[in-house]
Coordinates of C-alpha atoms in Angstrom, one line a residue:
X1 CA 0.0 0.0 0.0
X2 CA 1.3 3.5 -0.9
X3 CA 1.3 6.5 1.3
X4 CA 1.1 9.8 -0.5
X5 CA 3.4 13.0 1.1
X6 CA 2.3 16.4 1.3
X7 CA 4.8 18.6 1.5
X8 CA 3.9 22.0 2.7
X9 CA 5.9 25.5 3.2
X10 CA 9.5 25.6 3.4
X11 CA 9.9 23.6 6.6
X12 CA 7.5 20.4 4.9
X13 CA 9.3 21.1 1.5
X14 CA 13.1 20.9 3.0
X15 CA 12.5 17.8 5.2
X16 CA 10.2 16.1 2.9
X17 CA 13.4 16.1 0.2
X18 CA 15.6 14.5 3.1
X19 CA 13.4 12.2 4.0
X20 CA 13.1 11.0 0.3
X21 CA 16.7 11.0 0.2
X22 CA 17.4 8.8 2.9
X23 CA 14.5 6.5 2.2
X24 CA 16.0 6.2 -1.3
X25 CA 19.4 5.2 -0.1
X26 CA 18.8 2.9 2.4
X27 CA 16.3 0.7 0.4
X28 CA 19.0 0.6 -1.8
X29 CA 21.9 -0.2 -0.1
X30 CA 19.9 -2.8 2.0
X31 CA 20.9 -5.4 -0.4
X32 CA 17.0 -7.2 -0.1
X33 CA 15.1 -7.2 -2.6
X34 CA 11.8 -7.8 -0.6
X35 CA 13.1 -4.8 1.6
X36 CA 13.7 -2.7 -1.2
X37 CA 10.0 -3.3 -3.4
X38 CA 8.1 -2.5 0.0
X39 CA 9.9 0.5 0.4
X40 CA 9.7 1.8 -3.0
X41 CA 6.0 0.4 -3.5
X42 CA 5.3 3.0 -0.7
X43 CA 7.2 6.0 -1.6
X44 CA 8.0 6.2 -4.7
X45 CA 6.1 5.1 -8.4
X46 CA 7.7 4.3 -12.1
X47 CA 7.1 6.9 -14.7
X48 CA 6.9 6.5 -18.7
X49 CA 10.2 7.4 -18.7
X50 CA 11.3 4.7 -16.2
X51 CA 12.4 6.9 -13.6
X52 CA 11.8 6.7 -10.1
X53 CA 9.1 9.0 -8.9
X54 CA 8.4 9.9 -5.1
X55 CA 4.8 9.8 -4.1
X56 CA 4.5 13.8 -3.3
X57 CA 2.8 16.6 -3.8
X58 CA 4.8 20.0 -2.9
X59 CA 2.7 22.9 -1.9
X60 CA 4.4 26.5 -0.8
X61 CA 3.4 30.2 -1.4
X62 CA 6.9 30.8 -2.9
X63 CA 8.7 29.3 -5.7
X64 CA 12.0 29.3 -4.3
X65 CA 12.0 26.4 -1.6
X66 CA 10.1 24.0 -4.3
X67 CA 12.7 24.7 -7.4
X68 CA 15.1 24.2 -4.5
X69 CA 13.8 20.8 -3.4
X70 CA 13.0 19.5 -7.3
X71 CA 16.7 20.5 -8.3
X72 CA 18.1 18.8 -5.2
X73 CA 16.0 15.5 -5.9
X74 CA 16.9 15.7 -9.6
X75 CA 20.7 16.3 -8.7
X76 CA 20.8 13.2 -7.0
X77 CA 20.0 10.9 -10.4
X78 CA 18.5 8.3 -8.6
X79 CA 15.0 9.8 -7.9
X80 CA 13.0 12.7 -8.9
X81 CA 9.4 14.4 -7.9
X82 CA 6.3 14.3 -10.7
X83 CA 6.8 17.0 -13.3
X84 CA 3.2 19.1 -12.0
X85 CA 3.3 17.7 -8.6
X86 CA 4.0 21.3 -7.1
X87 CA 2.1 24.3 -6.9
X88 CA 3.6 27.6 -5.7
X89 CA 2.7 31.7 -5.9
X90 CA 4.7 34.8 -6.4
X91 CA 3.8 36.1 -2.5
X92 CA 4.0 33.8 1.1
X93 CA 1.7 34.1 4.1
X94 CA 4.3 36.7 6.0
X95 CA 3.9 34.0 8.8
X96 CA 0.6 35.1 9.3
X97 CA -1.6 32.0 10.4
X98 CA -4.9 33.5 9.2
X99 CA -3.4 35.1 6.1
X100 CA -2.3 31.3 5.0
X101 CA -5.4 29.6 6.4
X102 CA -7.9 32.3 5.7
X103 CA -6.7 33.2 2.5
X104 CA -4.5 31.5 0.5
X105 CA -5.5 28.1 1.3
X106 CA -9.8 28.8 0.4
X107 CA -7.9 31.1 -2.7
X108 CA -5.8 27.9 -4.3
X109 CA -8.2 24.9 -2.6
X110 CA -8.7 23.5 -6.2
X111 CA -5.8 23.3 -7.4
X112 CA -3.7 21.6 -4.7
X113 CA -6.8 18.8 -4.4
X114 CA -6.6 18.4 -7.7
X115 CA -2.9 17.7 -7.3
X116 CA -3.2 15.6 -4.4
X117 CA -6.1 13.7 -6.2
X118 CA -3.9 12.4 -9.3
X119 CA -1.4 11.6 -7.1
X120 CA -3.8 9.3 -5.1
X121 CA -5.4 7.7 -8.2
X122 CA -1.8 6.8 -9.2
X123 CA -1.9 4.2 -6.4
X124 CA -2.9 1.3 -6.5
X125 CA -4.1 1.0 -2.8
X126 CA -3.7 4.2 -0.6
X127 CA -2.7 3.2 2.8
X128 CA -3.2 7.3 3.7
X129 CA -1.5 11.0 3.5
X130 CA 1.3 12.0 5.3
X131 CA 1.1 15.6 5.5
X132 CA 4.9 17.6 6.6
X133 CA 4.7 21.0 8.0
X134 CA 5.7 23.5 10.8
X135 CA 3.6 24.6 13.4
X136 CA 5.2 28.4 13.8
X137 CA 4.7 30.0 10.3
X138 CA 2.1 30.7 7.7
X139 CA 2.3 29.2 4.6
X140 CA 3.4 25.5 6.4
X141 CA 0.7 25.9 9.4
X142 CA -1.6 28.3 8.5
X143 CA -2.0 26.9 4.3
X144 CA -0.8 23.4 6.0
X145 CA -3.7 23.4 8.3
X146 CA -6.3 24.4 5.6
X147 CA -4.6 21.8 3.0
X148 CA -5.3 19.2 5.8
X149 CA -8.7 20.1 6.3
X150 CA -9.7 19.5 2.9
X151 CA -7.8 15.7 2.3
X152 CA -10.1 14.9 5.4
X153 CA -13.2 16.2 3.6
X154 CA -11.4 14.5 0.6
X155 CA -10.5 11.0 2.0
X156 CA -12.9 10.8 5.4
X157 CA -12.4 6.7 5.7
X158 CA -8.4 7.6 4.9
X159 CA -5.4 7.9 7.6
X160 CA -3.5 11.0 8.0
X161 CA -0.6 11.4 9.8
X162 CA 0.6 15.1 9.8
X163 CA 5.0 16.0 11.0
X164 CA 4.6 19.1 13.0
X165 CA 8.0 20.9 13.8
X166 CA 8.4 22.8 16.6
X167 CA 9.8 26.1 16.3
X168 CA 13.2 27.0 18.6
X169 CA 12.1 28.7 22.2
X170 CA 13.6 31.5 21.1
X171 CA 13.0 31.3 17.9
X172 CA 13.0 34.5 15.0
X173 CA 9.0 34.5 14.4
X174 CA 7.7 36.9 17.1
X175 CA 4.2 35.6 16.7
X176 CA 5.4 31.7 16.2
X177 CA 3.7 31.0 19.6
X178 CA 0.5 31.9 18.4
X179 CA 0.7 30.2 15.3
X180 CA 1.2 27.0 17.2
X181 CA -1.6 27.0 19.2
X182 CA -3.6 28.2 16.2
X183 CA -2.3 25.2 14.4
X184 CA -2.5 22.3 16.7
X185 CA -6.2 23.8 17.6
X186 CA -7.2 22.9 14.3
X187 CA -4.6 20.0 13.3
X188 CA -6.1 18.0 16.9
X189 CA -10.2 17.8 15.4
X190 CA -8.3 16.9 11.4
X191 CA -5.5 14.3 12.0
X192 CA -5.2 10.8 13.4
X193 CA -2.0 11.6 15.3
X194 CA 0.8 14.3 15.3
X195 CA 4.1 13.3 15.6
X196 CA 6.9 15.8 16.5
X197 CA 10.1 16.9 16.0
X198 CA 11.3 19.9 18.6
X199 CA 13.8 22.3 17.1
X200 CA 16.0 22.8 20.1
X201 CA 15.9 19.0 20.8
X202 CA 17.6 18.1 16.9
X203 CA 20.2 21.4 17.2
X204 CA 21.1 19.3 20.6
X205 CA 21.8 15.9 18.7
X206 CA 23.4 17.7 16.1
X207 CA 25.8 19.6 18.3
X208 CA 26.4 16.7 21.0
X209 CA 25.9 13.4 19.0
X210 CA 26.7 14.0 15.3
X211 CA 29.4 16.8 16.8
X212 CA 28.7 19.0 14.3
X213 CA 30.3 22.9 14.7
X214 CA 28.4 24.9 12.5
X215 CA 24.9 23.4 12.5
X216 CA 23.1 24.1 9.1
X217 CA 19.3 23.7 8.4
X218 CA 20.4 20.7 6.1
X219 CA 22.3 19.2 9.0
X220 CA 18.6 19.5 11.3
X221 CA 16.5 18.6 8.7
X222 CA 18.7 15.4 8.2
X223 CA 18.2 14.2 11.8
X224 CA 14.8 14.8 11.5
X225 CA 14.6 12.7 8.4
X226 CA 16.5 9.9 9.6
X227 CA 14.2 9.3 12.5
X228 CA 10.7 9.7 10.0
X229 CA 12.7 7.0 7.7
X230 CA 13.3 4.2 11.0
X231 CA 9.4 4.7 11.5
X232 CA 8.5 4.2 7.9
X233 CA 10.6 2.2 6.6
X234 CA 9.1 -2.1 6.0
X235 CA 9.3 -3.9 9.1
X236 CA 7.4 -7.3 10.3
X237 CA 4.5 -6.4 12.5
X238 CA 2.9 -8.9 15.0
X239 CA -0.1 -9.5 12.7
X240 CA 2.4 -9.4 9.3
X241 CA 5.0 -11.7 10.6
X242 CA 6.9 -13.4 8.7
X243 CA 5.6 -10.5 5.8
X244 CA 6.6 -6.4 5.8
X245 CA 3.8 -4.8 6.8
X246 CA 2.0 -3.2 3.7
X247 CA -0.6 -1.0 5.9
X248 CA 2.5 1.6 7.5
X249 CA 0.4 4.2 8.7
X250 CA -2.6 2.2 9.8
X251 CA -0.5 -0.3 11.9
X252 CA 1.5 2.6 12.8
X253 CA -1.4 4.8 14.1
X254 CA -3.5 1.6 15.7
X255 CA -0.6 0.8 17.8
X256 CA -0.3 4.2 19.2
X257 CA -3.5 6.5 19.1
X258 CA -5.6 3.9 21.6
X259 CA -7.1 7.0 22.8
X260 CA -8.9 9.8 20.2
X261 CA -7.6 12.7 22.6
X262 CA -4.3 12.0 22.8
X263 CA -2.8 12.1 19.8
X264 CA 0.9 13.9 20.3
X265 CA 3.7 11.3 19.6
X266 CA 7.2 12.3 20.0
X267 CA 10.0 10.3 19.0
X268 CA 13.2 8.6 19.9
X269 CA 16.3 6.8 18.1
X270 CA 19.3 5.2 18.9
X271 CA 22.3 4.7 17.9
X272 CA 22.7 8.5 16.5
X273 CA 26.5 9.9 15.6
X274 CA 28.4 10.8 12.7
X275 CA 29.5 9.0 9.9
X276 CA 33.1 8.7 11.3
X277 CA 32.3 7.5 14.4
X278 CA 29.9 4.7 12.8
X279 CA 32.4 3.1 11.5
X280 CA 34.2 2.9 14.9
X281 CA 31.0 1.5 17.2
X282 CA 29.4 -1.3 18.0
X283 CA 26.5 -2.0 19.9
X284 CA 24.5 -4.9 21.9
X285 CA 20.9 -5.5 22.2
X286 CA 20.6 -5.3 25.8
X287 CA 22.9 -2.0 25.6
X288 CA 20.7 -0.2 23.5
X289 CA 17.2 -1.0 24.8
X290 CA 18.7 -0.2 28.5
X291 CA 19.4 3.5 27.5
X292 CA 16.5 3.6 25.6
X293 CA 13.9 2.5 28.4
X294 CA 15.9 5.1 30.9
X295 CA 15.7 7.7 28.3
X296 CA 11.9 7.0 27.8
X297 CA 10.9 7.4 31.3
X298 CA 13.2 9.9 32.0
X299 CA 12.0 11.8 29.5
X300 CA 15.4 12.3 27.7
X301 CA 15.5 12.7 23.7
X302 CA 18.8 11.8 23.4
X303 CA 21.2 9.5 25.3
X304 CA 24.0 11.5 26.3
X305 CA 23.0 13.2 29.5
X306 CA 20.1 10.7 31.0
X307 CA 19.3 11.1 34.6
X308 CA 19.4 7.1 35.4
X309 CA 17.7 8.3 39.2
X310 CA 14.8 8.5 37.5
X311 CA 13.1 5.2 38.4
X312 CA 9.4 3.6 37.8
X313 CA 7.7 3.0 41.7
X314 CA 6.8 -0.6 42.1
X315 CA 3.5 -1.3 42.4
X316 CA 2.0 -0.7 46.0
X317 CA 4.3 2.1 46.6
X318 CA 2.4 5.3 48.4
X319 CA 1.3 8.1 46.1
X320 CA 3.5 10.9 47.3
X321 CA 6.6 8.4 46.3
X322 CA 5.0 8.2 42.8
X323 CA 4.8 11.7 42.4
X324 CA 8.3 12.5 43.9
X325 CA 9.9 10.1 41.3
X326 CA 8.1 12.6 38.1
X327 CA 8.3 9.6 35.6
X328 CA 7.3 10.1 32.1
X329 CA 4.3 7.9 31.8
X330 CA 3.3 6.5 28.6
X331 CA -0.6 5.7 27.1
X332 CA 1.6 3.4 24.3
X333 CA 4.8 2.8 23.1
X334 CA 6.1 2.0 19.9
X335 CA 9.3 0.0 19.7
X336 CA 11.1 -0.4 16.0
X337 CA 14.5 -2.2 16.4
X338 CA 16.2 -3.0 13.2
X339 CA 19.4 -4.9 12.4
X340 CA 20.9 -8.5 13.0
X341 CA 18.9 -10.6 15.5
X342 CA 16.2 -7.9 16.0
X343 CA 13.8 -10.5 16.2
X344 CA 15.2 -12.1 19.2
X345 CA 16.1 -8.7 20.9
X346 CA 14.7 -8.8 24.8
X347 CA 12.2 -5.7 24.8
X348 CA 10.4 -6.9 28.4
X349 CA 11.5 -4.0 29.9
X350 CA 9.0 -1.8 27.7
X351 CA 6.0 -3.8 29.3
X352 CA 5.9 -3.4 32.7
X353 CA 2.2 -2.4 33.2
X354 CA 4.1 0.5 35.6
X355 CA 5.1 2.6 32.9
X356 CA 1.7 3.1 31.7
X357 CA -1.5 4.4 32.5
X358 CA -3.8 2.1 34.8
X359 CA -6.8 2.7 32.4
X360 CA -5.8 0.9 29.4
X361 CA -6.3 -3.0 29.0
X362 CA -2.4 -4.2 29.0
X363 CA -2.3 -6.0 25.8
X364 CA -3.3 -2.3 24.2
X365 CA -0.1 -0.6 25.2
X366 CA 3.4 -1.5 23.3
X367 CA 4.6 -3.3 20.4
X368 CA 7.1 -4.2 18.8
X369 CA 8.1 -4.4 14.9
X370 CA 11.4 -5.5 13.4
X371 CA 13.7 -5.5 10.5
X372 CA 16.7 -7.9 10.3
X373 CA 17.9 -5.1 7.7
X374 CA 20.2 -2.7 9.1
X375 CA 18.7 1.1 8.9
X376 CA 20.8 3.8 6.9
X377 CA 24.1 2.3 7.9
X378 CA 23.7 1.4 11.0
X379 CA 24.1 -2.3 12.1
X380 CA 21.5 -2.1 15.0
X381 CA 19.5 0.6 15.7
X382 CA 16.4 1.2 17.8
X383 CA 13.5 3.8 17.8
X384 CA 10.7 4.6 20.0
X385 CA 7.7 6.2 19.2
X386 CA 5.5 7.2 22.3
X387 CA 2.4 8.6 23.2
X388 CA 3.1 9.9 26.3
X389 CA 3.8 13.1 28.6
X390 CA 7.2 14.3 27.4
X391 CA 5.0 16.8 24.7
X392 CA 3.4 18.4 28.0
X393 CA 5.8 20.4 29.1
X394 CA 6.9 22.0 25.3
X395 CA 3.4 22.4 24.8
X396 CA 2.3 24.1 28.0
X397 CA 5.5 26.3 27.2
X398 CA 3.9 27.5 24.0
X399 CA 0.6 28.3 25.3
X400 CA 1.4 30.3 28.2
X401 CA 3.8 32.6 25.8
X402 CA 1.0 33.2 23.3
X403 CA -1.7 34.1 26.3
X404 CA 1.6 36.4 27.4
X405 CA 1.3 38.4 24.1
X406 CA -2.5 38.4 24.0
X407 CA -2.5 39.7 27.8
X408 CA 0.3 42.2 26.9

């Protein structure tokens, strides 16, 4: 089943690209056929020509971001985007939410459905729309929300799955809190699930993990889209095993949106470093999905710097213990481990009925999908996608800045 990408503003244009990209490259170098025909039965299509075509549609108020993504996808000769799969104007949103949502999105509704239909009626079965956009602008949150509004009207039985990115806490948009809220108002009533990236969270990988010195957009946008590409990528579910899973979003979403008002998911994935260290590393099973349970309930995004005195209280313990100990509890939990012996990797540590919350029947909160193919270079590698309280905090951050301005 296909999933068909929506690419919106200049955030949703630049990481949609990368996320091509490295899609692309590892279903290549994977060196399985199976791997590599689910992967590009998903993303990508055959033209007339013979090319390799990703499944996209690129939307923006400015031409300069598309031609920009287009040329970098051609540049690559491996894959390209449809030749009228875009649509841009001479004049953006001025990251005005209402300007993109009020405006150009009822202004230009035709045309981008009209877009977005061909692109669906070029699948053969549409397992749903993955929609990529910021929440702090106007063209990718305010046009982005608008553009999702009508694929829901357009495909009500269809999943969607939209990428929000979260703008720096300091960032350069003086009305960017505002625009979030405005967004994820809207987005929460639209989309099956929102999963997010946080700026400040990737500059920190970037700068700690991958040690880079000068941190680039590029260098962000390609953390971002490794981490989208160890979710999407094939993998055997519980109910596909021994078979990649053709239905990616709607196993993704049923594993982790048990609840239709909780719908944040963030995300987390290790091994992450640079490309010379790689080559230097190795790493265990056990090792991995240690730091990656502390990092989970600690609430840490990355594993350099977990606090390991973070601890889950047994059951029976007193109340005021639980609350002193500030866990990150979970609704569900998403485990994706790929590489050799995935399949036999011990993940009991993700279901102790303590990390979650009392409410939901057990069997209804983790699982697990693997891939013995190794993941964009790296020989085991491990991500967790969670519906859980680590978007609480960001979140209430945002809000209480945009009442700020309204009360100032």
């Amino acid at each position: 089943m296909s999933v068909v990408t929506v690419q919106l503003g200049q955030c949703g244009n630049q990481i949609g690209q990368e996320m091509f990209s490295t899609i692309h490259d590892d279903s290549v170098g994977a060196g399985q056929k199976m791997y590599k025909e689910c992967s590009e039965e998903r993303f990508f299509r055959v033209n007339a020509a013979g090319a390799l075509v990703a499944r996209a549609v690129l939307v923006d108020m400015e031409p300069k971001v598309i031609s920009r993504a287009i040329a970098k996808a051609s540049k690559s000769g491996h894959w390209t985007y449809g030749d009228k799969a875009h649509f841009c104007q001479k004049q953006g949103s001025g990251n005005n939410w209402a300007n993109g949502y009020c405006v150009h999105g009822p202004r230009h509704r035709d045309a981008v459905e009209d877009l977005v239909r061909r692109e669906a009626e070029r699948c053969d079965r549409l397992a749903g729309i993955f929609a990529i956009m910021s929440v702090a602008g106007g063209t990718g949150s305010g046009v982005g929300t608008y553009v999702t509004q009508c694929l829901r009207d357009m495909y009500p039985q269809s999943f969607i799955l939209n990428h929000l990115t979260w703008p720096y806490a300091t960032g350069e948009v003086i009305v960017q809190n505002y625009n979030s809220v405005l967004t994820l108002s809207r987005l929460y009533h639209l989309s099956d699930a929102l999963v997010v990236h946080e700026n400040d969270t990737v500059h920190k990988i970037c700068s700690q993990l991958m040690n880079i010195k000068n941190i680039s957009i590029s260098d962000i946008n390609r953390v971002i889209a490794h981490q989208l590409g160890s979710i999407l990528q094939p993998a055997v579910t519980t109910d596909s095993a021994p078979h990649y899973c053709r239905n990616a979003l709607g196993d993704l979403l049923s594993s982790l949106v048990c609840h239709p008002e909780y719908k944040l998911l963030s995300l987390c994935s290790i091994p992450q470093m640079s490309q010379t260290s790689l080559a230097y590393s190795a790493y265990t099973w056990p090792g991995l999905l240690k730091h990656l349970r502390q990092m989970l309930i600690a609430n840490a995004r990355m594993e350099e710097g977990i606090d390991w005195k973070v601890c889950v209280p047994l059951s029976g313990e007193e109340s005021t213990a639980n609350r002193q100990m500030c866990f990150n509890r979970s609704l569900s939990n998403l485990l994706i481990l790929r590489g050799k012996d995935a399949s036999s990797a011990d993940t009991g540590g993700f279901k102790d009925a303590s990390l979650y919350v009392p409410w939901l029947p057990p069997g209804g909160t983790f699982n697990t999908w693997n891939s013995p193919v190794p993941f964009n270079g790296y020989e085991k590698s491990a991500t967790l996608v969670s519906n859980s309280q680590s978007l609480l905090k960001p979140l209430d951050n945002i809000v209480r800045k945009a009442w700020n301005m309204f009360a100032s």
